[in-house]
Coordinates of C-alpha atoms in Angstrom, one line a residue:
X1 CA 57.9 17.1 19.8
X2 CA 55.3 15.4 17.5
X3 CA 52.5 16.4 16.7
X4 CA 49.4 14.1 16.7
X5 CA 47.1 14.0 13.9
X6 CA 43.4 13.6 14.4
X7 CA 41.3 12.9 11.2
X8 CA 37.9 14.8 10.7
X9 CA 35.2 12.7 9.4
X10 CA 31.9 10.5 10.5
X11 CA 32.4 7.0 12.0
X12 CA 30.8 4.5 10.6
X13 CA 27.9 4.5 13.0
X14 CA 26.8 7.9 12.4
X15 CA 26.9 7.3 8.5
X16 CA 24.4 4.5 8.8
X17 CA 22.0 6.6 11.2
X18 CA 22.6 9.8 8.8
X19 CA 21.0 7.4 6.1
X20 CA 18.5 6.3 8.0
X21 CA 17.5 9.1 9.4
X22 CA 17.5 10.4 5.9
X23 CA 15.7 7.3 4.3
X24 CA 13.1 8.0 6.7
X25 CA 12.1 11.2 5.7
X26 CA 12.3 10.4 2.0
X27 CA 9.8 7.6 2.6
X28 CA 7.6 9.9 4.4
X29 CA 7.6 13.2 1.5
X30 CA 7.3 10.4 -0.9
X31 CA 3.9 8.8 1.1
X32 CA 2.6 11.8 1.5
X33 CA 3.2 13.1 -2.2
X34 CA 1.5 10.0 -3.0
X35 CA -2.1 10.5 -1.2
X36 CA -1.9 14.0 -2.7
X37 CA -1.9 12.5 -5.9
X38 CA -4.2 9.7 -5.3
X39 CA -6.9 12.3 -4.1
X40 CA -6.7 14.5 -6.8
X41 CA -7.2 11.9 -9.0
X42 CA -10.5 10.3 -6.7
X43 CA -11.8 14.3 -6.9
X44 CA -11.1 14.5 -10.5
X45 CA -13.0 11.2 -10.9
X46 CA -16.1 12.2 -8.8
X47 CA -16.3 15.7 -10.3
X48 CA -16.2 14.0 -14.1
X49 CA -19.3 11.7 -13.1
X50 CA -21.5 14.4 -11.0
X51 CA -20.7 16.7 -14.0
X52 CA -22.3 14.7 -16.0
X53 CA -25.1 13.8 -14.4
X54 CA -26.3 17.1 -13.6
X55 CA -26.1 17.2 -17.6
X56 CA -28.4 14.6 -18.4
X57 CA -31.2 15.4 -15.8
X58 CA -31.2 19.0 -16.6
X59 CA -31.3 17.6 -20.1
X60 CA -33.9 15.1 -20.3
X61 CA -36.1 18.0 -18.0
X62 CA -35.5 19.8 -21.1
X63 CA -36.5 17.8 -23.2
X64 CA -39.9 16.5 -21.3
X65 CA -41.1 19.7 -20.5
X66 CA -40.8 21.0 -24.1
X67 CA -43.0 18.0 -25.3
X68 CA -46.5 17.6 -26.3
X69 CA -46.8 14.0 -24.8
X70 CA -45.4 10.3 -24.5
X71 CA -46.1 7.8 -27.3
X72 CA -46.7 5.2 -24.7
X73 CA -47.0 2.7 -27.2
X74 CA -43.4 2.3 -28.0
X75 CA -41.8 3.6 -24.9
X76 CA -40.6 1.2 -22.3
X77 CA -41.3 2.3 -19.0
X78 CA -40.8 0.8 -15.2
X79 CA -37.7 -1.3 -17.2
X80 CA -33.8 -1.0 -16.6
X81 CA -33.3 -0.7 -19.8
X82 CA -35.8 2.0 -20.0
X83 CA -37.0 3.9 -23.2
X84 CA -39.2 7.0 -23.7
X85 CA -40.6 8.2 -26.7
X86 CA -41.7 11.4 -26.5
X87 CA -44.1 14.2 -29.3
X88 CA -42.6 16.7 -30.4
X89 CA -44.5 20.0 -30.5
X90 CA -46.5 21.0 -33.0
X91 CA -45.3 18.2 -35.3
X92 CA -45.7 14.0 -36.1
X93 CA -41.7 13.8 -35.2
X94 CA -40.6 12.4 -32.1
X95 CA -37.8 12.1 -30.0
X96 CA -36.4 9.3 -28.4
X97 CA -34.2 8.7 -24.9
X98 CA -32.9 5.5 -24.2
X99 CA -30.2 3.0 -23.3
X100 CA -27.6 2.1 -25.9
X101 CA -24.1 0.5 -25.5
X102 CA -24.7 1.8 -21.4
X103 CA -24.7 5.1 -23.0
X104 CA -28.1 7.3 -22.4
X105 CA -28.5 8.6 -26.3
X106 CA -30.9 10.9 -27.8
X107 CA -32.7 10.2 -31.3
X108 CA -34.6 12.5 -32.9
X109 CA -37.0 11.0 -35.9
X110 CA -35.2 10.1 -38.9
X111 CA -31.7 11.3 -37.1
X112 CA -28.8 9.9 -35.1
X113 CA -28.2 8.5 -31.9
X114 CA -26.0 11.2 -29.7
X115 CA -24.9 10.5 -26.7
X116 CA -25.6 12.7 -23.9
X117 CA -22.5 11.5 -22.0
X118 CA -18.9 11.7 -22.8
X119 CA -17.0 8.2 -22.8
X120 CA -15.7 8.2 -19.5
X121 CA -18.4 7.3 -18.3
X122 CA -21.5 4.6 -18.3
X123 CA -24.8 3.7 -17.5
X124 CA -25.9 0.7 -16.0
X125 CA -29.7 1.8 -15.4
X126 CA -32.3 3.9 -16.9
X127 CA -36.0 3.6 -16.1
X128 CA -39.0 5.6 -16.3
X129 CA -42.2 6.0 -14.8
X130 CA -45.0 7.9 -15.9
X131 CA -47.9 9.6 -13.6
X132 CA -51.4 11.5 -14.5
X133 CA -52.5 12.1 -17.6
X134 CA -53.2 14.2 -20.9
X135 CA -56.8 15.0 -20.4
X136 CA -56.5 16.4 -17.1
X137 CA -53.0 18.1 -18.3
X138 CA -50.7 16.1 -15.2
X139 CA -48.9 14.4 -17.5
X140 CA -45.8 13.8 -15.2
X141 CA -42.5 11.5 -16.3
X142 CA -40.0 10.5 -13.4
X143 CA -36.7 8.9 -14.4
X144 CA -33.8 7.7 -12.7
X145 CA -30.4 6.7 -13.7
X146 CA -27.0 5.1 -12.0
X147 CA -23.8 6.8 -13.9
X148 CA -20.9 5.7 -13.1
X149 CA -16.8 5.8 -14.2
X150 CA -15.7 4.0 -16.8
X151 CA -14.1 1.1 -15.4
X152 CA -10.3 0.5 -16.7
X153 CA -7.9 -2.6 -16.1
X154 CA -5.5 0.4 -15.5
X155 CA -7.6 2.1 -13.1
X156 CA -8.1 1.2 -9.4
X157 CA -11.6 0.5 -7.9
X158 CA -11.1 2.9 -5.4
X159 CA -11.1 5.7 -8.3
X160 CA -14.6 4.8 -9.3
X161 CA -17.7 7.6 -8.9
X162 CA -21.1 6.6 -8.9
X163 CA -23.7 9.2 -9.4
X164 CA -28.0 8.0 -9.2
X165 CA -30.2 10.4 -10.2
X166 CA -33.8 10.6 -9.4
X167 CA -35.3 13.5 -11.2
X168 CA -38.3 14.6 -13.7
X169 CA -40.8 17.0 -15.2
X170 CA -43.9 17.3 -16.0
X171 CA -45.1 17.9 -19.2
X172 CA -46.2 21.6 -19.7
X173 CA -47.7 21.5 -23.1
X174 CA -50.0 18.5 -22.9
X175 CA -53.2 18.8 -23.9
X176 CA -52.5 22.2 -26.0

C-alpha cells in the first residue's frame, strides 16, 4: 500500500490576500502615525506664536505703564508700521518700540535694538493709537499687532499660526 503525500503550505491565492490584507493595515498604522505627527507639529507651531505674543503685550504694558509720557513728536501712531516713543521716568532718555526687519524691537536711548521676539516668528503689523491726555492724567496707548510663523519653503502653509493682539495701558505716572 502507498502512501499519499499531501504538502502543507498556502496556495497562491491565500498568499496574495495574506499581503493584502497585511498591506492594508500597514497603510492604515502608517496614516494614522502620520496625522499624529502632523498635529503635533500644527500644536507645536501655534503654542510657539501664542507664546510669544503674550510676551510682547505683557511687555509693551510694561513698558507703557512704567513711563512718564509719549514724545508724540517722533512716534508714529495710527500707521502699520507703527512707532512709539515713549519718556522714561525721572530722566531725558527714552525708549523706543517699533517695527524693524518685521521684528517688534525695543531701543533704549543711545542703546541697541533687541528684539522682543525670537526668529521663528514675524510681524507684519504694528500700530498704535493714543487716547486722553497728560494734563488730565488719562494718558492711554492702545496697540495691536499680527504675529505670525515664520514662513519656510520647507514648511507647509497649513503649519502656519497667526496670533493678533489688541491690548494696552495707560500711563500711570503722567503728569507726576
Amino acid at each position: 500500500m502507498q502512501k499519499t503525500k499531501t504538502l502543507a503550505g498556502f496556495t497562491l491565492f491565500e498568499t496574495i490576500l495574506y499581503i493584502a490584507l497585511f498591506s492594508l493595515m500597514a497603510v492604515a498604522v502608517l496614516q494614522f502615525a502620520w496625522n499624529t505627527l502632523d498635529l503635533g507639529t500644527k500644536g507645536q507651531s501655534f503654542r510657539q506664536v501664542h507664546s510669544e505674543a503674550r510676551f510682547v503685550s505683557m511687555r509693551l504694558n510694561n513698558l507703557i505703564r512704567e513711563s512718564e509720557g509719549v514724545n508724540t513728536v517722533d512716534s508714529l501712531l495710527d500707521d502699520p508700521a507703527g512707532k512709539l516713543v515713549l519718556e522714561k521716568l525721572g530722566s531725558s532718555d527714552t525708549v523706543t518700540i517699533e517695527l524693524q526687519n518685521s521684528r517688534i524691537t525695543l531701543t533704549e536711548t543711545g542703546g541697541e535694538s533687541i528684539p522682543l521676539q525670537s526668529l521663528g516668528t514675524v510681524t507684519t503689523e504694528l500700530r498704535f493709537t493714543m487716547e486722553g491726555n497728560s494734563t488730565d492724567q488719562s494718558e492711554y496707548v492702545g496697540y495691536n499687532f499680527l504675529l505670525q510663523s515664520e514662513g519656510n519653503e520647507s514648511k507647509r502653509n497649513v503649519y502656519q499660526a497667526i496670533a493678533r493682539i489688541f491690548s494696552g495701558a495707560s500711563i500711570r505716572n503722567s503728569g507726576l
